[in-house]
């Protein structure tokens, strides 16, 4: 159920940071993901140990992918802070791959939750793009401003920028 809860939170990341930590601003979503990650690690600790002894290839590859980002950030000649933040997100992604692999159950419910949340986001994006403006006060919690190109609204749904939607 922890994964279902996280999946239901994923598309809803308010713009305002909640906590400054080690030079980074953590959002509500990032703080919730960290808490859920710790709970998943605790509940799957025995399976994590077994996975670490003999990791399947996808976990090895996702870990190497995150390590490449960390190395790239360390060697970045400019904007090392931004590269570091992105690398940390990739490390979190790899860590979550391990946690999901170690989760005792709930993958089917998580996939259903992902499909449901994806439908909600898709419907909101279509409504926003079609000109439904009563959603704007809600969507403004997640974005800096509405985006228009050549007089047409670009859908952001519950994301900060249209490209993320």
mmCIF file of C-alpha atoms in Angstrom:
data_model
loop_
_atom_site.group_PDB
_atom_site.id
_atom_site.type_symbol
_atom_site.label_atom_id
_atom_site.label_comp_id
_atom_site.label_asym_id
_atom_site.label_seq_id
_atom_site.Cartn_x
_atom_site.Cartn_y
_atom_site.Cartn_z
ATOM 1 C CA UNK A 1 0.000 0.000 0.000
ATOM 2 C CA UNK A 2 2.972 2.316 0.453
ATOM 3 C CA UNK A 3 3.721 2.197 -3.264
ATOM 4 C CA UNK A 4 0.075 2.912 -4.095
ATOM 5 C CA UNK A 5 0.200 5.966 -1.837
ATOM 6 C CA UNK A 6 3.366 7.231 -3.474
ATOM 7 C CA UNK A 7 2.022 6.692 -6.989
ATOM 8 C CA UNK A 8 -1.101 8.651 -6.074
ATOM 9 C CA UNK A 9 1.082 11.552 -4.885
ATOM 10 C CA UNK A 10 3.551 11.592 -7.798
ATOM 11 C CA UNK A 11 1.770 13.945 -10.209
ATOM 12 C CA UNK A 12 0.921 16.465 -7.507
ATOM 13 C CA UNK A 13 3.999 18.471 -6.562
ATOM 14 C CA UNK A 14 3.175 21.979 -5.329
ATOM 15 C CA UNK A 15 5.707 24.603 -6.400
ATOM 16 C CA UNK A 16 6.502 25.923 -2.962
ATOM 17 C CA UNK A 17 9.415 24.132 -1.241
ATOM 18 C CA UNK A 18 8.815 22.990 2.274
ATOM 19 C CA UNK A 19 12.255 22.366 3.686
ATOM 20 C CA UNK A 20 15.797 23.526 3.009
ATOM 21 C CA UNK A 21 18.262 20.669 3.485
ATOM 22 C CA UNK A 22 21.979 20.618 2.579
ATOM 23 C CA UNK A 23 21.556 23.499 0.148
ATOM 24 C CA UNK A 24 18.569 21.928 -1.604
ATOM 25 C CA UNK A 25 14.895 22.727 -1.330
ATOM 26 C CA UNK A 26 12.715 19.681 -0.643
ATOM 27 C CA UNK A 27 9.122 19.761 -1.846
ATOM 28 C CA UNK A 28 6.202 18.069 -0.147
ATOM 29 C CA UNK A 29 6.423 15.265 -2.719
ATOM 30 C CA UNK A 30 10.150 14.734 -2.159
ATOM 31 C CA UNK A 31 9.678 14.657 1.610
ATOM 32 C CA UNK A 32 6.804 12.174 1.281
ATOM 33 C CA UNK A 33 8.848 10.030 -1.129
ATOM 34 C CA UNK A 34 11.736 9.985 1.352
ATOM 35 C CA UNK A 35 9.456 8.924 4.197
ATOM 36 C CA UNK A 36 7.739 6.263 2.091
ATOM 37 C CA UNK A 37 11.150 5.083 0.864
ATOM 38 C CA UNK A 38 12.356 4.596 4.431
ATOM 39 C CA UNK A 39 9.200 2.636 5.277
ATOM 40 C CA UNK A 40 9.600 0.505 2.137
ATOM 41 C CA UNK A 41 13.244 -0.150 3.002
ATOM 42 C CA UNK A 42 12.281 -1.264 6.483
ATOM 43 C CA UNK A 43 9.450 -3.506 5.316
ATOM 44 C CA UNK A 44 11.564 -5.078 2.568
ATOM 45 C CA UNK A 45 14.898 -5.175 4.383
ATOM 46 C CA UNK A 46 15.293 -8.950 4.190
ATOM 47 C CA UNK A 47 14.510 -9.021 0.467
ATOM 48 C CA UNK A 48 16.899 -6.075 -0.102
ATOM 49 C CA UNK A 49 19.729 -8.086 1.432
ATOM 50 C CA UNK A 50 18.907 -11.034 -0.826
ATOM 51 C CA UNK A 51 18.766 -8.738 -3.878
ATOM 52 C CA UNK A 52 22.117 -7.167 -2.973
ATOM 53 C CA UNK A 53 23.743 -10.600 -2.853
ATOM 54 C CA UNK A 54 22.568 -11.438 -6.365
ATOM 55 C CA UNK A 55 21.059 -8.396 -8.064
ATOM 56 C CA UNK A 56 19.101 -8.911 -11.258
ATOM 57 C CA UNK A 57 20.470 -7.211 -14.372
ATOM 58 C CA UNK A 58 17.888 -4.367 -14.435
ATOM 59 C CA UNK A 59 18.897 -3.297 -10.925
ATOM 60 C CA UNK A 60 22.568 -3.427 -11.866
ATOM 61 C CA UNK A 61 21.935 -1.299 -14.958
ATOM 62 C CA UNK A 62 19.796 1.293 -13.175
ATOM 63 C CA UNK A 63 22.455 1.550 -10.456
ATOM 64 C CA UNK A 64 25.193 2.046 -13.051
ATOM 65 C CA UNK A 65 23.033 4.675 -14.751
ATOM 66 C CA UNK A 66 22.739 6.598 -11.470
ATOM 67 C CA UNK A 67 26.478 6.199 -10.824
ATOM 68 C CA UNK A 68 27.221 7.665 -14.262
ATOM 69 C CA UNK A 69 25.123 10.707 -13.352
ATOM 70 C CA UNK A 70 26.980 11.126 -10.078
ATOM 71 C CA UNK A 71 30.332 10.916 -11.857
ATOM 72 C CA UNK A 72 29.131 13.388 -14.474
ATOM 73 C CA UNK A 73 28.020 15.813 -11.744
ATOM 74 C CA UNK A 74 31.343 15.521 -9.921
ATOM 75 C CA UNK A 75 33.206 16.294 -13.144
ATOM 76 C CA UNK A 76 30.826 19.033 -14.342
ATOM 77 C CA UNK A 77 32.855 22.124 -15.294
ATOM 78 C CA UNK A 78 29.882 24.479 -14.810
ATOM 79 C CA UNK A 79 26.587 24.346 -12.922
ATOM 80 C CA UNK A 80 27.824 21.587 -10.640
ATOM 81 C CA UNK A 81 25.006 22.374 -8.209
ATOM 82 C CA UNK A 82 22.309 21.706 -10.825
ATOM 83 C CA UNK A 83 24.134 18.623 -12.049
ATOM 84 C CA UNK A 84 24.389 17.422 -8.448
ATOM 85 C CA UNK A 85 20.677 17.891 -7.838
ATOM 86 C CA UNK A 86 19.825 15.959 -10.993
ATOM 87 C CA UNK A 87 22.292 13.220 -10.052
ATOM 88 C CA UNK A 88 20.652 12.938 -6.635
ATOM 89 C CA UNK A 89 17.290 12.496 -8.330
ATOM 90 C CA UNK A 90 18.782 9.692 -10.442
ATOM 91 C CA UNK A 91 20.196 8.060 -7.299
ATOM 92 C CA UNK A 92 16.730 8.304 -5.732
ATOM 93 C CA UNK A 93 15.245 6.737 -8.871
ATOM 94 C CA UNK A 94 17.710 3.848 -8.688
ATOM 95 C CA UNK A 95 17.073 3.476 -4.974
ATOM 96 C CA UNK A 96 13.351 3.263 -5.630
ATOM 97 C CA UNK A 97 13.964 0.591 -8.262
ATOM 98 C CA UNK A 98 15.607 -1.484 -5.539
ATOM 99 C CA UNK A 99 12.782 -0.745 -3.084
ATOM 100 C CA UNK A 100 10.082 -1.707 -5.585
ATOM 101 C CA UNK A 101 11.942 -4.915 -6.419
ATOM 102 C CA UNK A 102 12.112 -5.717 -2.700
ATOM 103 C CA UNK A 103 8.490 -4.812 -1.967
ATOM 104 C CA UNK A 104 6.718 -7.912 -0.693
ATOM 105 C CA UNK A 105 3.497 -7.334 -2.647
ATOM 106 C CA UNK A 106 1.254 -4.710 -4.121
ATOM 107 C CA UNK A 107 2.654 -4.387 -7.623
ATOM 108 C CA UNK A 108 -0.708 -5.007 -9.295
ATOM 109 C CA UNK A 109 -2.481 -2.445 -7.090
ATOM 110 C CA UNK A 110 0.335 0.013 -7.784
ATOM 111 C CA UNK A 111 -0.080 -0.424 -11.540
ATOM 112 C CA UNK A 112 -3.829 0.189 -11.203
ATOM 113 C CA UNK A 113 -3.137 3.310 -9.158
ATOM 114 C CA UNK A 114 -0.638 4.486 -11.775
ATOM 115 C CA UNK A 115 -3.224 3.980 -14.538
ATOM 116 C CA UNK A 116 -5.897 5.803 -12.517
ATOM 117 C CA UNK A 117 -3.691 8.753 -11.656
ATOM 118 C CA UNK A 118 -2.495 8.913 -15.261
ATOM 119 C CA UNK A 119 -6.123 9.124 -16.404
ATOM 120 C CA UNK A 120 -6.849 11.944 -13.947
ATOM 121 C CA UNK A 121 -3.798 13.906 -15.108
ATOM 122 C CA UNK A 122 -4.678 13.249 -18.754
ATOM 123 C CA UNK A 123 -8.278 14.409 -18.312
ATOM 124 C CA UNK A 124 -7.167 17.574 -16.533
ATOM 125 C CA UNK A 125 -4.606 18.275 -19.268
ATOM 126 C CA UNK A 126 -7.223 17.817 -21.986
ATOM 127 C CA UNK A 127 -9.693 20.046 -20.120
ATOM 128 C CA UNK A 128 -7.043 22.718 -19.610
ATOM 129 C CA UNK A 129 -6.013 22.596 -23.257
ATOM 130 C CA UNK A 130 -9.670 22.786 -24.313
ATOM 131 C CA UNK A 131 -10.129 26.051 -22.436
ATOM 132 C CA UNK A 132 -11.691 25.004 -19.124
ATOM 133 C CA UNK A 133 -10.516 27.909 -16.949
ATOM 134 C CA UNK A 134 -12.190 27.145 -13.617
ATOM 135 C CA UNK A 135 -9.290 24.722 -13.006
ATOM 136 C CA UNK A 136 -6.744 27.569 -13.059
ATOM 137 C CA UNK A 137 -6.811 28.361 -9.292
ATOM 138 C CA UNK A 138 -6.089 24.705 -8.512
ATOM 139 C CA UNK A 139 -3.449 24.352 -11.238
ATOM 140 C CA UNK A 140 -1.746 27.573 -10.119
ATOM 141 C CA UNK A 141 -0.622 25.705 -6.991
ATOM 142 C CA UNK A 142 1.584 23.589 -9.249
ATOM 143 C CA UNK A 143 2.844 26.085 -11.846
ATOM 144 C CA UNK A 144 4.291 29.549 -12.009
ATOM 145 C CA UNK A 145 1.816 30.730 -14.656
ATOM 146 C CA UNK A 146 -0.435 29.459 -17.443
ATOM 147 C CA UNK A 147 1.439 28.914 -20.709
ATOM 148 C CA UNK A 148 0.117 30.140 -24.037
ATOM 149 C CA UNK A 149 1.715 29.721 -27.453
ATOM 150 C CA UNK A 150 0.252 31.587 -30.439
ATOM 151 C CA UNK A 151 -2.941 32.168 -28.497
ATOM 152 C CA UNK A 152 -3.420 28.514 -27.543
ATOM 153 C CA UNK A 153 -3.150 27.224 -23.984
ATOM 154 C CA UNK A 154 -0.508 24.580 -23.403
ATOM 155 C CA UNK A 155 -1.593 22.027 -20.866
ATOM 156 C CA UNK A 156 0.412 21.730 -17.660
ATOM 157 C CA UNK A 157 -2.083 19.612 -15.690
ATOM 158 C CA UNK A 158 -0.512 19.302 -12.240
ATOM 159 C CA UNK A 159 3.071 19.998 -13.371
ATOM 160 C CA UNK A 160 5.150 23.153 -13.378
ATOM 161 C CA UNK A 161 5.781 23.260 -17.138
ATOM 162 C CA UNK A 162 3.902 21.962 -20.205
ATOM 163 C CA UNK A 163 6.810 19.725 -21.241
ATOM 164 C CA UNK A 164 6.520 17.850 -17.952
ATOM 165 C CA UNK A 165 2.807 17.271 -18.437
#
